[in-house]
Amino acid sequence: KAGVTQTPRYLIKTRGQQVTLSCSPISGHRSVSWYQQTPGQGLQFLFEYFSETQRNKGNFPGRFSGRQFSNSRSEMNVSTLELGDSALYLCASGSGTANTEAFFGQGTRLTVV
Amino acid sequence: AQSVTQLGSHVSVSEGALVLLRCNYSSSVPPYLFWYVQYPNQGLQLLLKYTTGATLVKGINGFEAEFKKSETSFHLTKPSAHMSDAAEYFCAVSEGRTGNQFYFGTGTSLTVIP
């Protein structure tokens, strides 16, 4: 069974640009969550999508957005990039049942210069 | 509100020694608790989870954790450390409503000394 696939693995962007990250969940999983990991703030929840609808949202500005497609694949978009957006972005795949384990991808390392 | 505190951002143990990583949680509802491990440049891998039932939970790679409600703790242990256990460990609590929103601790970096 294939795991969670995130693309690309590495990205370098310039301040002010926008970026789109992609996540393909485990086959059959309908929940996709996104997390930002930085040395200073640790792992922070961005949002969760379930059956193409945003179900939960963390405390991030509106520059961070996402969507989910009918095949459960998800994309995360960050507009007007800031230096502080440099981080490892992790996608987590789940069945969608509350409080069950999540399966994480290897992440996308975003560097903003 | 949910929160997780991991005591000790860095822990060093000798190979073969006991591993003890501490985790305390704060939750207004019955908690669902998880331990994840992260190797360099990798995502998070589930070690074990507590949902309901038995308070001593066994996970992969010889790790186990005990849920103690009175102490609001969920410490991770392993009787004998291996070099391959060197990694970052995260304790997490899940929101008790809908979905899979995790609140993570700040992590503990485990070093295993040969």
mmCIF file with all atom_site columns, C-alpha atoms in Angstrom:
data_model
loop_
_atom_site.group_PDB
_atom_site.id
_atom_site.type_symbol
_atom_site.label_atom_id
_atom_site.label_alt_id
_atom_site.label_comp_id
_atom_site.label_asym_id
_atom_site.label_entity_id
_atom_site.label_seq_id
_atom_site.pdbx_PDB_ins_code
_atom_site.Cartn_x
_atom_site.Cartn_y
_atom_site.Cartn_z
_atom_site.occupancy
_atom_site.B_iso_or_equiv
_atom_site.pdbx_formal_charge
_atom_site.auth_seq_id
_atom_site.auth_comp_id
_atom_site.auth_asym_id
_atom_site.auth_atom_id
_atom_site.pdbx_PDB_model_num
ATOM 1   C CA . LYS A 1 1   ? 0.000   0.000  0.000  1.00 0.00 ? 1   LYS A CA 1
ATOM 2   C CA . ALA A 1 2   ? 1.534   3.289  -1.036 1.00 0.00 ? 2   ALA A CA 1
ATOM 3   C CA . GLY A 1 3   ? 2.135   5.869  1.649  1.00 0.00 ? 3   GLY A CA 1
ATOM 4   C CA . VAL A 1 4   ? 1.497   9.575  1.692  1.00 0.00 ? 4   VAL A CA 1
ATOM 5   C CA . THR A 1 5   ? 3.213   11.357 -1.177 1.00 0.00 ? 5   THR A CA 1
ATOM 6   C CA . GLN A 1 6   ? 4.168   14.995 -1.021 1.00 0.00 ? 6   GLN A CA 1
ATOM 7   C CA . THR A 1 7   ? 5.573   16.952 -3.913 1.00 0.00 ? 7   THR A CA 1
ATOM 8   C CA . PRO A 1 8   ? 7.886   18.620 -4.362 1.00 0.00 ? 8   PRO A CA 1
ATOM 9   C CA . ARG A 1 9   ? 10.323  17.636 -1.617 1.00 0.00 ? 9   ARG A CA 1
ATOM 10  C CA . TYR A 1 10  ? 12.225  20.906 -1.766 1.00 0.00 ? 10  TYR A CA 1
ATOM 11  C CA . LEU A 1 11  ? 11.328  24.402 -2.902 1.00 0.00 ? 11  LEU A CA 1
ATOM 12  C CA . ILE A 1 12  ? 13.111  27.730 -2.924 1.00 0.00 ? 12  ILE A CA 1
ATOM 13  C CA . LYS A 1 13  ? 10.972  30.803 -3.441 1.00 0.00 ? 13  LYS A CA 1
ATOM 14  C CA . THR A 1 14  ? 11.443  34.555 -3.244 1.00 0.00 ? 14  THR A CA 1
ATOM 15  C CA . ARG A 1 15  ? 9.587   36.843 -0.851 1.00 0.00 ? 15  ARG A CA 1
ATOM 16  C CA . GLY A 1 16  ? 6.287   37.964 -2.299 1.00 0.00 ? 16  GLY A CA 1
ATOM 17  C CA . GLN A 1 17  ? 5.841   34.943 -4.527 1.00 0.00 ? 17  GLN A CA 1
ATOM 18  C CA . GLN A 1 18  ? 3.225   32.284 -4.042 1.00 0.00 ? 18  GLN A CA 1
ATOM 19  C CA . VAL A 1 19  ? 3.664   28.543 -3.803 1.00 0.00 ? 19  VAL A CA 1
ATOM 20  C CA . THR A 1 20  ? 1.507   25.439 -4.147 1.00 0.00 ? 20  THR A CA 1
ATOM 21  C CA . LEU A 1 21  ? 2.302   22.183 -2.390 1.00 0.00 ? 21  LEU A CA 1
ATOM 22  C CA . SER A 1 22  ? 0.676   18.866 -3.213 1.00 0.00 ? 22  SER A CA 1
ATOM 23  C CA . CYS A 1 23  ? -0.271  15.847 -1.136 1.00 0.00 ? 23  CYS A CA 1
ATOM 24  C CA . SER A 1 24  ? -1.631  12.486 -2.231 1.00 0.00 ? 24  SER A CA 1
ATOM 25  C CA . PRO A 1 25  ? -3.050  10.547 0.716  1.00 0.00 ? 25  PRO A CA 1
ATOM 26  C CA . ILE A 1 26  ? -3.097  6.834  1.295  1.00 0.00 ? 26  ILE A CA 1
ATOM 27  C CA . SER A 1 27  ? -5.607  5.118  -0.959 1.00 0.00 ? 27  SER A CA 1
ATOM 28  C CA . GLY A 1 28  ? -9.019  5.086  0.693  1.00 0.00 ? 28  GLY A CA 1
ATOM 29  C CA . HIS A 1 29  ? -8.245  7.884  3.136  1.00 0.00 ? 29  HIS A CA 1
ATOM 30  C CA . ARG A 1 30  ? -10.536 10.882 2.878  1.00 0.00 ? 30  ARG A CA 1
ATOM 31  C CA . SER A 1 31  ? -8.925  13.166 5.465  1.00 0.00 ? 31  SER A CA 1
ATOM 32  C CA . VAL A 1 32  ? -5.881  15.282 4.703  1.00 0.00 ? 32  VAL A CA 1
ATOM 33  C CA . SER A 1 33  ? -4.333  17.608 7.264  1.00 0.00 ? 33  SER A CA 1
ATOM 34  C CA . TRP A 1 34  ? -1.479  20.054 6.874  1.00 0.00 ? 34  TRP A CA 1
ATOM 35  C CA . TYR A 1 35  ? 1.097   21.032 9.472  1.00 0.00 ? 35  TYR A CA 1
ATOM 36  C CA . GLN A 1 36  ? 3.916   23.566 9.526  1.00 0.00 ? 36  GLN A CA 1
ATOM 37  C CA . GLN A 1 37  ? 7.103   22.550 11.326 1.00 0.00 ? 37  GLN A CA 1
ATOM 38  C CA . THR A 1 38  ? 9.712   25.126 12.318 1.00 0.00 ? 38  THR A CA 1
ATOM 39  C CA . PRO A 1 39  ? 12.516  25.023 14.900 1.00 0.00 ? 39  PRO A CA 1
ATOM 40  C CA . GLY A 1 40  ? 10.973  27.902 16.829 1.00 0.00 ? 40  GLY A CA 1
ATOM 41  C CA . GLN A 1 41  ? 7.277   27.014 16.787 1.00 0.00 ? 41  GLN A CA 1
ATOM 42  C CA . GLY A 1 42  ? 7.400   23.254 16.416 1.00 0.00 ? 42  GLY A CA 1
ATOM 43  C CA . LEU A 1 43  ? 4.521   21.476 14.722 1.00 0.00 ? 43  LEU A CA 1
ATOM 44  C CA . GLN A 1 44  ? 1.491   23.656 14.132 1.00 0.00 ? 44  GLN A CA 1
ATOM 45  C CA . PHE A 1 45  ? -1.811  22.619 12.626 1.00 0.00 ? 45  PHE A CA 1
ATOM 46  C CA . LEU A 1 46  ? -2.844  24.499 9.513  1.00 0.00 ? 46  LEU A CA 1
ATOM 47  C CA . PHE A 1 47  ? -6.100  22.886 8.395  1.00 0.00 ? 47  PHE A CA 1
ATOM 48  C CA . GLU A 1 48  ? -7.847  19.614 7.687  1.00 0.00 ? 48  GLU A CA 1
ATOM 49  C CA . TYR A 1 49  ? -9.906  18.638 4.677  1.00 0.00 ? 49  TYR A CA 1
ATOM 50  C CA . PHE A 1 50  ? -12.423 15.838 4.565  1.00 0.00 ? 50  PHE A CA 1
ATOM 51  C CA . SER A 1 51  ? -14.455 14.939 1.493  1.00 0.00 ? 51  SER A CA 1
ATOM 52  C CA . GLU A 1 52  ? -13.437 18.191 -0.229 1.00 0.00 ? 52  GLU A CA 1
ATOM 53  C CA . THR A 1 53  ? -14.564 20.361 2.718  1.00 0.00 ? 53  THR A CA 1
ATOM 54  C CA . GLN A 1 54  ? -12.402 22.156 5.230  1.00 0.00 ? 54  GLN A CA 1
ATOM 55  C CA . ARG A 1 55  ? -13.331 20.611 8.555  1.00 0.00 ? 55  ARG A CA 1
ATOM 56  C CA . ASN A 1 56  ? -10.863 22.211 10.959 1.00 0.00 ? 56  ASN A CA 1
ATOM 57  C CA . LYS A 1 57  ? -8.609  25.237 10.768 1.00 0.00 ? 57  LYS A CA 1
ATOM 58  C CA . GLY A 1 58  ? -5.656  26.414 12.803 1.00 0.00 ? 58  GLY A CA 1
ATOM 59  C CA . ASN A 1 59  ? -4.537  29.949 13.605 1.00 0.00 ? 59  ASN A CA 1
ATOM 60  C CA . PHE A 1 60  ? -2.771  30.949 10.428 1.00 0.00 ? 60  PHE A CA 1
ATOM 61  C CA . PRO A 1 61  ? -3.359  34.039 8.307  1.00 0.00 ? 61  PRO A CA 1
ATOM 62  C CA . GLY A 1 62  ? -5.506  33.935 5.214  1.00 0.00 ? 62  GLY A CA 1
ATOM 63  C CA . ARG A 1 63  ? -2.395  33.743 3.031  1.00 0.00 ? 63  ARG A CA 1
ATOM 64  C CA . PHE A 1 64  ? -2.456  30.038 3.806  1.00 0.00 ? 64  PHE A CA 1
ATOM 65  C CA . SER A 1 65  ? -5.201  28.205 1.988  1.00 0.00 ? 65  SER A CA 1
ATOM 66  C CA . GLY A 1 66  ? -5.953  24.743 0.803  1.00 0.00 ? 66  GLY A CA 1
ATOM 67  C CA . ARG A 1 67  ? -8.307  22.580 -1.121 1.00 0.00 ? 67  ARG A CA 1
ATOM 68  C CA . GLN A 1 68  ? -9.111  18.959 -1.651 1.00 0.00 ? 68  GLN A CA 1
ATOM 69  C CA . PHE A 1 69  ? -10.144 17.244 -4.838 1.00 0.00 ? 69  PHE A CA 1
ATOM 70  C CA . SER A 1 70  ? -12.648 14.476 -5.381 1.00 0.00 ? 70  SER A CA 1
ATOM 71  C CA . ASN A 1 71  ? -9.847  11.883 -5.403 1.00 0.00 ? 71  ASN A CA 1
ATOM 72  C CA . SER A 1 72  ? -8.798  13.146 -1.925 1.00 0.00 ? 72  SER A CA 1
ATOM 73  C CA . ARG A 1 73  ? -5.582  14.688 -3.177 1.00 0.00 ? 73  ARG A CA 1
ATOM 74  C CA . SER A 1 74  ? -4.959  18.018 -1.516 1.00 0.00 ? 74  SER A CA 1
ATOM 75  C CA . GLU A 1 75  ? -3.076  21.168 -2.311 1.00 0.00 ? 75  GLU A CA 1
ATOM 76  C CA . MET A 1 76  ? -1.885  23.893 -0.001 1.00 0.00 ? 76  MET A CA 1
ATOM 77  C CA . ASN A 1 77  ? -1.217  27.387 -1.266 1.00 0.00 ? 77  ASN A CA 1
ATOM 78  C CA . VAL A 1 78  ? 0.734   30.164 0.389  1.00 0.00 ? 78  VAL A CA 1
ATOM 79  C CA . SER A 1 79  ? 0.510   33.601 -1.177 1.00 0.00 ? 79  SER A CA 1
ATOM 80  C CA . THR A 1 80  ? 2.747   36.624 -0.670 1.00 0.00 ? 80  THR A CA 1
ATOM 81  C CA . LEU A 1 81  ? 5.512   34.564 0.862  1.00 0.00 ? 81  LEU A CA 1
ATOM 82  C CA . GLU A 1 82  ? 7.413   35.905 3.862  1.00 0.00 ? 82  GLU A CA 1
ATOM 83  C CA . LEU A 1 83  ? 10.788  34.824 5.199  1.00 0.00 ? 83  LEU A CA 1
ATOM 84  C CA . GLY A 1 84  ? 9.027   33.366 8.214  1.00 0.00 ? 84  GLY A CA 1
ATOM 85  C CA . ASP A 1 85  ? 7.139   30.931 6.018  1.00 0.00 ? 85  ASP A CA 1
ATOM 86  C CA . SER A 1 86  ? 10.333  28.936 5.587  1.00 0.00 ? 86  SER A CA 1
ATOM 87  C CA . ALA A 1 87  ? 9.498   25.578 7.123  1.00 0.00 ? 87  ALA A CA 1
ATOM 88  C CA . LEU A 1 88  ? 8.890   21.909 6.612  1.00 0.00 ? 88  LEU A CA 1
ATOM 89  C CA . TYR A 1 89  ? 5.271   21.425 5.559  1.00 0.00 ? 89  TYR A CA 1
ATOM 90  C CA . LEU A 1 90  ? 3.865   18.057 6.460  1.00 0.00 ? 90  LEU A CA 1
ATOM 91  C CA . CYS A 1 91  ? 0.759   16.439 5.118  1.00 0.00 ? 91  CYS A CA 1
ATOM 92  C CA . ALA A 1 92  ? -1.106  13.824 7.148  1.00 0.00 ? 92  ALA A CA 1
ATOM 93  C CA . SER A 1 93  ? -3.549  11.296 5.782  1.00 0.00 ? 93  SER A CA 1
ATOM 94  C CA . GLY A 1 94  ? -6.312  9.703  7.821  1.00 0.00 ? 94  GLY A CA 1
ATOM 95  C CA . SER A 1 95  ? -9.496  7.732  7.584  1.00 0.00 ? 95  SER A CA 1
ATOM 96  C CA . GLY A 1 96  ? -11.489 10.728 8.729  1.00 0.00 ? 96  GLY A CA 1
ATOM 97  C CA . THR A 1 97  ? -12.763 9.119  11.909 1.00 0.00 ? 97  THR A CA 1
ATOM 98  C CA . ALA A 1 98  ? -12.161 11.446 14.831 1.00 0.00 ? 98  ALA A CA 1
ATOM 99  C CA . ASN A 1 99  ? -9.122  10.883 16.993 1.00 0.00 ? 99  ASN A CA 1
ATOM 100 C CA . THR A 1 100 ? -7.576  8.128  14.934 1.00 0.00 ? 100 THR A CA 1
ATOM 101 C CA . GLU A 1 101 ? -3.942  8.071  13.928 1.00 0.00 ? 101 GLU A CA 1
ATOM 102 C CA . ALA A 1 102 ? -2.595  10.100 11.055 1.00 0.00 ? 102 ALA A CA 1
ATOM 103 C CA . PHE A 1 103 ? -0.008  8.952  8.555  1.00 0.00 ? 103 PHE A CA 1
ATOM 104 C CA . PHE A 1 104 ? 2.510   11.554 7.545  1.00 0.00 ? 104 PHE A CA 1
ATOM 105 C CA . GLY A 1 105 ? 4.325   12.219 4.319  1.00 0.00 ? 105 GLY A CA 1
ATOM 106 C CA . GLN A 1 106 ? 8.008   13.114 4.159  1.00 0.00 ? 106 GLN A CA 1
ATOM 107 C CA . GLY A 1 107 ? 7.190   16.774 3.849  1.00 0.00 ? 107 GLY A CA 1
ATOM 108 C CA . THR A 1 108 ? 8.050   19.647 1.575  1.00 0.00 ? 108 THR A CA 1
ATOM 109 C CA . ARG A 1 109 ? 10.957  21.814 2.673  1.00 0.00 ? 109 ARG A CA 1
ATOM 110 C CA . LEU A 1 110 ? 10.139  25.397 1.686  1.00 0.00 ? 110 LEU A CA 1
ATOM 111 C CA . THR A 1 111 ? 12.853  28.029 1.826  1.00 0.00 ? 111 THR A CA 1
ATOM 112 C CA . VAL A 1 112 ? 11.904  31.665 1.258  1.00 0.00 ? 112 VAL A CA 1
ATOM 113 C CA . VAL A 1 113 ? 14.763  33.988 0.333  1.00 0.00 ? 113 VAL A CA 1
ATOM 114 C CA . ALA B 2 1   ? -8.121  23.606 25.291 1.00 0.00 ? 1   ALA B CA 1
ATOM 115 C CA . GLN B 2 2   ? -5.576  20.942 24.517 1.00 0.00 ? 2   GLN B CA 1
ATOM 116 C CA . SER B 2 3   ? -1.851  21.231 25.137 1.00 0.00 ? 3   SER B CA 1
ATOM 117 C CA . VAL B 2 4   ? 1.141   18.951 25.483 1.00 0.00 ? 4   VAL B CA 1
ATOM 118 C CA . THR B 2 5   ? 4.331   19.456 27.473 1.00 0.00 ? 5   THR B CA 1
ATOM 119 C CA . GLN B 2 6   ? 7.412   17.389 26.846 1.00 0.00 ? 6   GLN B CA 1
ATOM 120 C CA . LEU B 2 7   ? 9.969   17.723 29.623 1.00 0.00 ? 7   LEU B CA 1
ATOM 121 C CA . GLY B 2 8   ? 13.510  17.727 28.320 1.00 0.00 ? 8   GLY B CA 1
ATOM 122 C CA . SER B 2 9   ? 14.192  18.868 24.790 1.00 0.00 ? 9   SER B CA 1
ATOM 123 C CA . HIS B 2 10  ? 17.312  16.692 24.694 1.00 0.00 ? 10  HIS B CA 1
ATOM 124 C CA . VAL B 2 11  ? 17.825  13.298 26.302 1.00 0.00 ? 11  VAL B CA 1
ATOM 125 C CA . SER B 2 12  ? 20.990  11.209 26.089 1.00 0.00 ? 12  SER B CA 1
ATOM 126 C CA . VAL B 2 13  ? 21.188  7.565  27.074 1.00 0.00 ? 13  VAL B CA 1
ATOM 127 C CA . SER B 2 14  ? 23.792  4.856  26.689 1.00 0.00 ? 14  SER B CA 1
ATOM 128 C CA . GLU B 2 15  ? 23.142  1.994  24.344 1.00 0.00 ? 15  GLU B CA 1
ATOM 129 C CA . GLY B 2 16  ? 21.304  -0.704 26.296 1.00 0.00 ? 16  GLY B CA 1
ATOM 130 C CA . ALA B 2 17  ? 20.007  1.711  28.935 1.00 0.00 ? 17  ALA B CA 1
ATOM 131 C CA . LEU B 2 18  ? 16.409  2.552  29.716 1.00 0.00 ? 18  LEU B CA 1
ATOM 132 C CA . VAL B 2 19  ? 14.777  5.215  27.599 1.00 0.00 ? 19  VAL B CA 1
ATOM 133 C CA . LEU B 2 20  ? 12.254  7.479  29.342 1.00 0.00 ? 20  LEU B CA 1
ATOM 134 C CA . LEU B 2 21  ? 10.686  10.398 27.493 1.00 0.00 ? 21  LEU B CA 1
ATOM 135 C CA . ARG B 2 22  ? 8.182   12.455 29.431 1.00 0.00 ? 22  ARG B CA 1
ATOM 136 C CA . CYS B 2 23  ? 4.878   13.830 28.237 1.00 0.00 ? 23  CYS B CA 1
ATOM 137 C CA . ASN B 2 24  ? 2.163   15.635 30.158 1.00 0.00 ? 24  ASN B CA 1
ATOM 138 C CA . TYR B 2 25  ? -1.064  16.806 28.621 1.00 0.00 ? 25  TYR B CA 1
ATOM 139 C CA . SER B 2 26  ? -3.847  19.188 29.347 1.00 0.00 ? 26  SER B CA 1
ATOM 140 C CA . SER B 2 27  ? -7.261  18.342 28.044 1.00 0.00 ? 27  SER B CA 1
ATOM 141 C CA . SER B 2 28  ? -10.801 19.366 28.853 1.00 0.00 ? 28  SER B CA 1
ATOM 142 C CA . VAL B 2 29  ? -12.144 16.131 27.419 1.00 0.00 ? 29  VAL B CA 1
ATOM 143 C CA . PRO B 2 30  ? -10.970 12.497 27.565 1.00 0.00 ? 30  PRO B CA 1
ATOM 144 C CA . PRO B 2 31  ? -7.727  12.573 25.647 1.00 0.00 ? 31  PRO B CA 1
ATOM 145 C CA . TYR B 2 32  ? -6.559  10.560 22.715 1.00 0.00 ? 32  TYR B CA 1
ATOM 146 C CA . LEU B 2 33  ? -2.766  10.398 22.970 1.00 0.00 ? 33  LEU B CA 1
ATOM 147 C CA . PHE B 2 34  ? -0.074  9.519  20.476 1.00 0.00 ? 34  PHE B CA 1
ATOM 148 C CA . TRP B 2 35  ? 3.685   9.219  20.237 1.00 0.00 ? 35  TRP B CA 1
ATOM 149 C CA . TYR B 2 36  ? 5.383   9.855  16.921 1.00 0.00 ? 36  TYR B CA 1
ATOM 150 C CA . VAL B 2 37  ? 9.043   9.565  15.904 1.00 0.00 ? 37  VAL B CA 1
ATOM 151 C CA . GLN B 2 38  ? 10.801  11.662 13.288 1.00 0.00 ? 38  GLN B CA 1
ATOM 152 C CA . TYR B 2 39  ? 14.115  10.761 11.688 1.00 0.00 ? 39  TYR B CA 1
ATOM 153 C CA . PRO B 2 40  ? 16.169  13.474 9.947  1.00 0.00 ? 40  PRO B CA 1
ATOM 154 C CA . ASN B 2 41  ? 14.545  14.833 6.799  1.00 0.00 ? 41  ASN B CA 1
ATOM 155 C CA . GLN B 2 42  ? 11.589  12.511 7.218  1.00 0.00 ? 42  GLN B CA 1
ATOM 156 C CA . GLY B 2 43  ? 7.950   12.766 8.154  1.00 0.00 ? 43  GLY B CA 1
ATOM 157 C CA . LEU B 2 44  ? 6.455   11.478 11.388 1.00 0.00 ? 44  LEU B CA 1
ATOM 158 C CA . GLN B 2 45  ? 5.956   7.787  12.059 1.00 0.00 ? 45  GLN B CA 1
ATOM 159 C CA . LEU B 2 46  ? 3.425   6.549  14.587 1.00 0.00 ? 46  LEU B CA 1
ATOM 160 C CA . LEU B 2 47  ? 4.965   4.667  17.509 1.00 0.00 ? 47  LEU B CA 1
ATOM 161 C CA . LEU B 2 48  ? 1.838   4.020  19.552 1.00 0.00 ? 48  LEU B CA 1
ATOM 162 C CA . LYS B 2 49  ? -1.505  5.447  20.551 1.00 0.00 ? 49  LYS B CA 1
ATOM 163 C CA . TYR B 2 50  ? -3.909  5.487  23.477 1.00 0.00 ? 50  TYR B CA 1
ATOM 164 C CA . THR B 2 51  ? -7.591  5.857  22.800 1.00 0.00 ? 51  THR B CA 1
ATOM 165 C CA . THR B 2 52  ? -9.568  3.890  25.387 1.00 0.00 ? 52  THR B CA 1
ATOM 166 C CA . GLY B 2 53  ? -9.124  0.655  27.289 1.00 0.00 ? 53  GLY B CA 1
ATOM 167 C CA . ALA B 2 54  ? -5.825  -0.658 28.597 1.00 0.00 ? 54  ALA B CA 1
ATOM 168 C CA . THR B 2 55  ? -3.651  2.111  29.991 1.00 0.00 ? 55  THR B CA 1
ATOM 169 C CA . LEU B 2 56  ? -0.367  0.409  29.113 1.00 0.00 ? 56  LEU B CA 1
ATOM 170 C CA . VAL B 2 57  ? 0.078   0.645  25.384 1.00 0.00 ? 57  VAL B CA 1
ATOM 171 C CA . LYS B 2 58  ? 2.670   -1.244 23.392 1.00 0.00 ? 58  LYS B CA 1
ATOM 172 C CA . GLY B 2 59  ? 4.014   0.111  20.160 1.00 0.00 ? 59  GLY B CA 1
ATOM 173 C CA . ILE B 2 60  ? 6.559   -0.623 17.502 1.00 0.00 ? 60  ILE B CA 1
ATOM 174 C CA . ASN B 2 61  ? 10.293  -1.127 17.994 1.00 0.00 ? 61  ASN B CA 1
ATOM 175 C CA . GLY B 2 62  ? 9.882   -2.152 21.639 1.00 0.00 ? 62  GLY B CA 1
ATOM 176 C CA . PHE B 2 63  ? 8.404   1.125  22.858 1.00 0.00 ? 63  PHE B CA 1
ATOM 177 C CA . GLU B 2 64  ? 5.516   1.379  25.273 1.00 0.00 ? 64  GLU B CA 1
ATOM 178 C CA . ALA B 2 65  ? 3.685   4.126  27.123 1.00 0.00 ? 65  ALA B CA 1
ATOM 179 C CA . GLU B 2 66  ? 1.391   4.266  30.112 1.00 0.00 ? 66  GLU B CA 1
ATOM 180 C CA . PHE B 2 67  ? -1.588  6.562  30.364 1.00 0.00 ? 67  PHE B CA 1
ATOM 181 C CA . LYS B 2 68  ? -1.960  7.918  33.895 1.00 0.00 ? 68  LYS B CA 1
ATOM 182 C CA . LYS B 2 69  ? -5.064  10.026 34.198 1.00 0.00 ? 69  LYS B CA 1
ATOM 183 C CA . SER B 2 70  ? -4.336  11.151 37.770 1.00 0.00 ? 70  SER B CA 1
ATOM 184 C CA . GLU B 2 71  ? -0.956  12.512 36.666 1.00 0.00 ? 71  GLU B CA 1
ATOM 185 C CA . THR B 2 72  ? -2.120  13.637 33.214 1.00 0.00 ? 72  THR B CA 1
ATOM 186 C CA . SER B 2 73  ? 0.919   11.865 31.826 1.00 0.00 ? 73  SER B CA 1
ATOM 187 C CA . PHE B 2 74  ? 1.743   9.604  28.915 1.00 0.00 ? 74  PHE B CA 1
ATOM 188 C CA . HIS B 2 75  ? 5.461   8.843  29.259 1.00 0.00 ? 75  HIS B CA 1
ATOM 189 C CA . LEU B 2 76  ? 7.250   6.794  26.611 1.00 0.00 ? 76  LEU B CA 1
ATOM 190 C CA . THR B 2 77  ? 9.679   4.060  27.641 1.00 0.00 ? 77  THR B CA 1
ATOM 191 C CA . LYS B 2 78  ? 11.900  1.417  26.124 1.00 0.00 ? 78  LYS B CA 1
ATOM 192 C CA . PRO B 2 79  ? 13.854  -1.024 28.294 1.00 0.00 ? 79  PRO B CA 1
ATOM 193 C CA . SER B 2 80  ? 17.013  -1.063 26.199 1.00 0.00 ? 80  SER B CA 1
ATOM 194 C CA . ALA B 2 81  ? 18.094  1.693  23.814 1.00 0.00 ? 81  ALA B CA 1
ATOM 195 C CA . HIS B 2 82  ? 19.503  0.905  20.391 1.00 0.00 ? 82  HIS B CA 1
ATOM 196 C CA . MET B 2 83  ? 21.587  3.198  18.230 1.00 0.00 ? 83  MET B CA 1
ATOM 197 C CA . SER B 2 84  ? 18.754  3.231  15.703 1.00 0.00 ? 84  SER B CA 1
ATOM 198 C CA . ASP B 2 85  ? 16.463  4.863  18.293 1.00 0.00 ? 85  ASP B CA 1
ATOM 199 C CA . ALA B 2 86  ? 18.278  8.180  17.912 1.00 0.00 ? 86  ALA B CA 1
ATOM 200 C CA . ALA B 2 87  ? 15.623  10.534 16.557 1.00 0.00 ? 87  ALA B CA 1
ATOM 201 C CA . GLU B 2 88  ? 13.133  13.258 17.518 1.00 0.00 ? 88  GLU B CA 1
ATOM 202 C CA . TYR B 2 89  ? 10.089  12.105 19.467 1.00 0.00 ? 89  TYR B CA 1
ATOM 203 C CA . PHE B 2 90  ? 6.789   13.937 19.611 1.00 0.00 ? 90  PHE B CA 1
ATOM 204 C CA . CYS B 2 91  ? 3.891   13.447 21.964 1.00 0.00 ? 91  CYS B CA 1
ATOM 205 C CA . ALA B 2 92  ? 0.502   14.542 20.627 1.00 0.00 ? 92  ALA B CA 1
ATOM 206 C CA . VAL B 2 93  ? -3.070  14.845 21.824 1.00 0.00 ? 93  VAL B CA 1
ATOM 207 C CA . SER B 2 94  ? -6.046  14.765 19.545 1.00 0.00 ? 94  SER B CA 1
ATOM 208 C CA . GLU B 2 95  ? -8.971  17.108 19.676 1.00 0.00 ? 95  GLU B CA 1
ATOM 209 C CA . GLY B 2 96  ? -11.946 15.254 21.079 1.00 0.00 ? 96  GLY B CA 1
ATOM 210 C CA . ARG B 2 97  ? -14.541 16.550 18.690 1.00 0.00 ? 97  ARG B CA 1
ATOM 211 C CA . THR B 2 98  ? -14.348 15.797 15.008 1.00 0.00 ? 98  THR B CA 1
ATOM 212 C CA . GLY B 2 99  ? -11.508 15.244 12.673 1.00 0.00 ? 99  GLY B CA 1
ATOM 213 C CA . ASN B 2 100 ? -7.851  14.651 13.142 1.00 0.00 ? 100 ASN B CA 1
ATOM 214 C CA . GLN B 2 101 ? -6.433  17.836 14.617 1.00 0.00 ? 101 GLN B CA 1
ATOM 215 C CA . PHE B 2 102 ? -3.357  17.056 16.657 1.00 0.00 ? 102 PHE B CA 1
ATOM 216 C CA . TYR B 2 103 ? -1.655  19.242 19.226 1.00 0.00 ? 103 TYR B CA 1
ATOM 217 C CA . PHE B 2 104 ? 2.019   18.355 19.407 1.00 0.00 ? 104 PHE B CA 1
ATOM 218 C CA . GLY B 2 105 ? 4.597   18.826 22.109 1.00 0.00 ? 105 GLY B CA 1
ATOM 219 C CA . THR B 2 106 ? 7.832   20.593 21.259 1.00 0.00 ? 106 THR B CA 1
ATOM 220 C CA . GLY B 2 107 ? 9.657   17.321 20.829 1.00 0.00 ? 107 GLY B CA 1
ATOM 221 C CA . THR B 2 108 ? 12.503  15.489 22.552 1.00 0.00 ? 108 THR B CA 1
ATOM 222 C CA . SER B 2 109 ? 15.689  14.738 20.705 1.00 0.00 ? 109 SER B CA 1
ATOM 223 C CA . LEU B 2 110 ? 17.062  11.370 21.775 1.00 0.00 ? 110 LEU B CA 1
ATOM 224 C CA . THR B 2 111 ? 20.783  10.684 21.493 1.00 0.00 ? 111 THR B CA 1
ATOM 225 C CA . VAL B 2 112 ? 22.078  7.165  22.031 1.00 0.00 ? 112 VAL B CA 1
ATOM 226 C CA . ILE B 2 113 ? 25.696  6.924  23.137 1.00 0.00 ? 113 ILE B CA 1
ATOM 227 C CA . PRO B 2 114 ? 27.610  3.803  22.073 1.00 0.00 ? 114 PRO B CA 1
#
